[in-house]
Amino acid sequence: MLSRRLIRIKAFKTLFAYEGSHADNALAAQKALVESCDKVKDLYYFMLNISSSLIRVAEDKIAAGMQKFRPTEEEAHPNLKFVHNRFAALLSDDPEFGRYCMRRGLQWGEYGPFVRHVYNSLITKDYYRNYMASGEDSFEEDCRLFSCIFQDEFEDNEELESILEDMSVLWVDDLAFALNAIIAGIDETARKRVIVHPNTFLKEDDKDFALRLLAESIARYDEYFELISQHLDNWKSDRLVMTDATLIVMGITEAVVFPTIPVKVTINEYVEISKYYSTPNSRVFVNGILDRIIQEKIASGEVVKQGRGLLEE
């Protein structure tokens, strides 16, 4: 589930917190990193679980309309296409999905007002109206509707951000990734007609990568921080932005410890992360210092890449 970039971001945040708190328990930091990664999977399931809650809101609205003394024509003869959506039904009937959400407390029951706000928003959208009016009646169309819902209704939503912050301090930053993963999962469900149950890590060596990257960065932090200080031009180390220092330490560590990851990939990844988690000038600074130090370590033989073209790339 987690991309390598998100793994690096999680490791960066953990390392930054570890060094900032002057902690001395590297195993606890590694445990915190794994828990942080697992929380992304929880967010995936929590957001996906709103599908059934939206169906229940629609059912309640239909029931209330039909119980009126003088219902309108639409209330008396409602369009049931949404409440019979087969993707939502498949999700509700999936025992593994239900057990996971129940066990982890990933329910929307106490957030009814927000679910109703989402429903009232989506029924005004063209994609919803087109779905309800469409003559097509297929599982694929039902999946496409929920793909549109997850694309359109949840990003930059202050009410949702408040809910997520209350549940986990990690979730607001992870929301965009989780929504993209959900959309990809719905597309796969449309093809396979089964609910996709993602693992936290795409491959087992991704977990090993995360834990080793953090452990080695902790072990080498002081050494590499001093090395960074020696490469500063007219800039004292006590004025070095700590986010930049942490990213460069991790970049050096990755270049040294992981021989199958191309140098260019490593530098590009930490430069990209600096755009979002450091200062406006960090991109240039991180790129320059990290490239200079890695090139020196290549020349000294400390950075050795395995595989054709890896060093040049």
mmCIF file of N, CA, C and O in Angstrom, residues 61-62 65-66 71-79:
data_model
loop_
_atom_site.group_PDB
_atom_site.id
_atom_site.type_symbol
_atom_site.label_atom_id
_atom_site.label_comp_id
_atom_site.label_asym_id
_atom_site.label_seq_id
_atom_site.Cartn_x
_atom_site.Cartn_y
_atom_site.Cartn_z
ATOM 1 N N LYS A 61 -33.552 9.070 4.094
ATOM 2 C CA LYS A 61 -34.231 10.158 3.398
ATOM 3 C C LYS A 61 -35.406 9.629 2.581
ATOM 4 O O LYS A 61 -36.498 10.233 2.569
ATOM 5 N N ILE A 62 -35.236 8.511 1.936
ATOM 6 C CA ILE A 62 -36.308 7.906 1.154
ATOM 7 C C ILE A 62 -37.455 7.478 2.060
ATOM 8 O O ILE A 62 -38.634 7.731 1.771
ATOM 9 N N GLY A 65 -39.434 10.472 3.265
ATOM 10 C CA GLY A 65 -40.285 11.021 2.212
ATOM 11 C C GLY A 65 -41.536 10.196 1.979
ATOM 12 O O GLY A 65 -42.625 10.746 1.793
ATOM 13 N N MET A 66 -41.409 8.886 2.002
ATOM 14 C CA MET A 66 -42.549 8.008 1.746
ATOM 15 C C MET A 66 -43.555 8.020 2.894
ATOM 16 O O MET A 66 -44.724 7.682 2.703
ATOM 17 N N PRO A 71 -46.767 12.959 0.109
ATOM 18 C CA PRO A 71 -45.440 12.972 -0.515
ATOM 19 C C PRO A 71 -45.508 13.492 -1.951
ATOM 20 O O PRO A 71 -46.546 13.372 -2.614
ATOM 21 N N THR A 72 -44.401 14.067 -2.390
ATOM 22 C CA THR A 72 -44.303 14.475 -3.789
ATOM 23 C C THR A 72 -44.213 13.226 -4.660
ATOM 24 O O THR A 72 -44.034 12.102 -4.161
ATOM 25 N N GLU A 73 -44.323 13.427 -5.949
ATOM 26 C CA GLU A 73 -44.201 12.303 -6.868
ATOM 27 C C GLU A 73 -42.840 11.621 -6.710
ATOM 28 O O GLU A 73 -42.744 10.387 -6.705
ATOM 29 N N GLU A 74 -41.783 12.439 -6.559
ATOM 30 C CA GLU A 74 -40.436 11.877 -6.387
ATOM 31 C C GLU A 74 -40.318 11.130 -5.078
ATOM 32 O O GLU A 74 -39.660 10.087 -5.003
ATOM 33 N N GLU A 75 -40.958 11.653 -4.018
ATOM 34 C CA GLU A 75 -40.906 10.979 -2.715
ATOM 35 C C GLU A 75 -41.724 9.700 -2.719
ATOM 36 O O GLU A 75 -41.342 8.709 -2.084
ATOM 37 N N ALA A 76 -42.838 9.703 -3.413
ATOM 38 C CA ALA A 76 -43.695 8.516 -3.456
ATOM 39 C C ALA A 76 -43.104 7.418 -4.330
ATOM 40 O O ALA A 76 -43.334 6.224 -4.084
ATOM 41 N N HIS A 77 -42.357 7.823 -5.345
ATOM 42 C CA HIS A 77 -41.746 6.851 -6.256
ATOM 43 C C HIS A 77 -40.250 7.177 -6.406
ATOM 44 O O HIS A 77 -39.810 7.657 -7.449
ATOM 45 N N PRO A 78 -39.490 6.924 -5.356
ATOM 46 C CA PRO A 78 -38.077 7.347 -5.354
ATOM 47 C C PRO A 78 -37.218 6.521 -6.306
ATOM 48 O O PRO A 78 -37.512 5.357 -6.583
ATOM 49 N N ASN A 79 -36.153 7.167 -6.763
ATOM 50 C CA ASN A 79 -35.137 6.480 -7.555
ATOM 51 C C ASN A 79 -34.225 5.729 -6.584
ATOM 52 O O ASN A 79 -33.545 6.329 -5.759
#
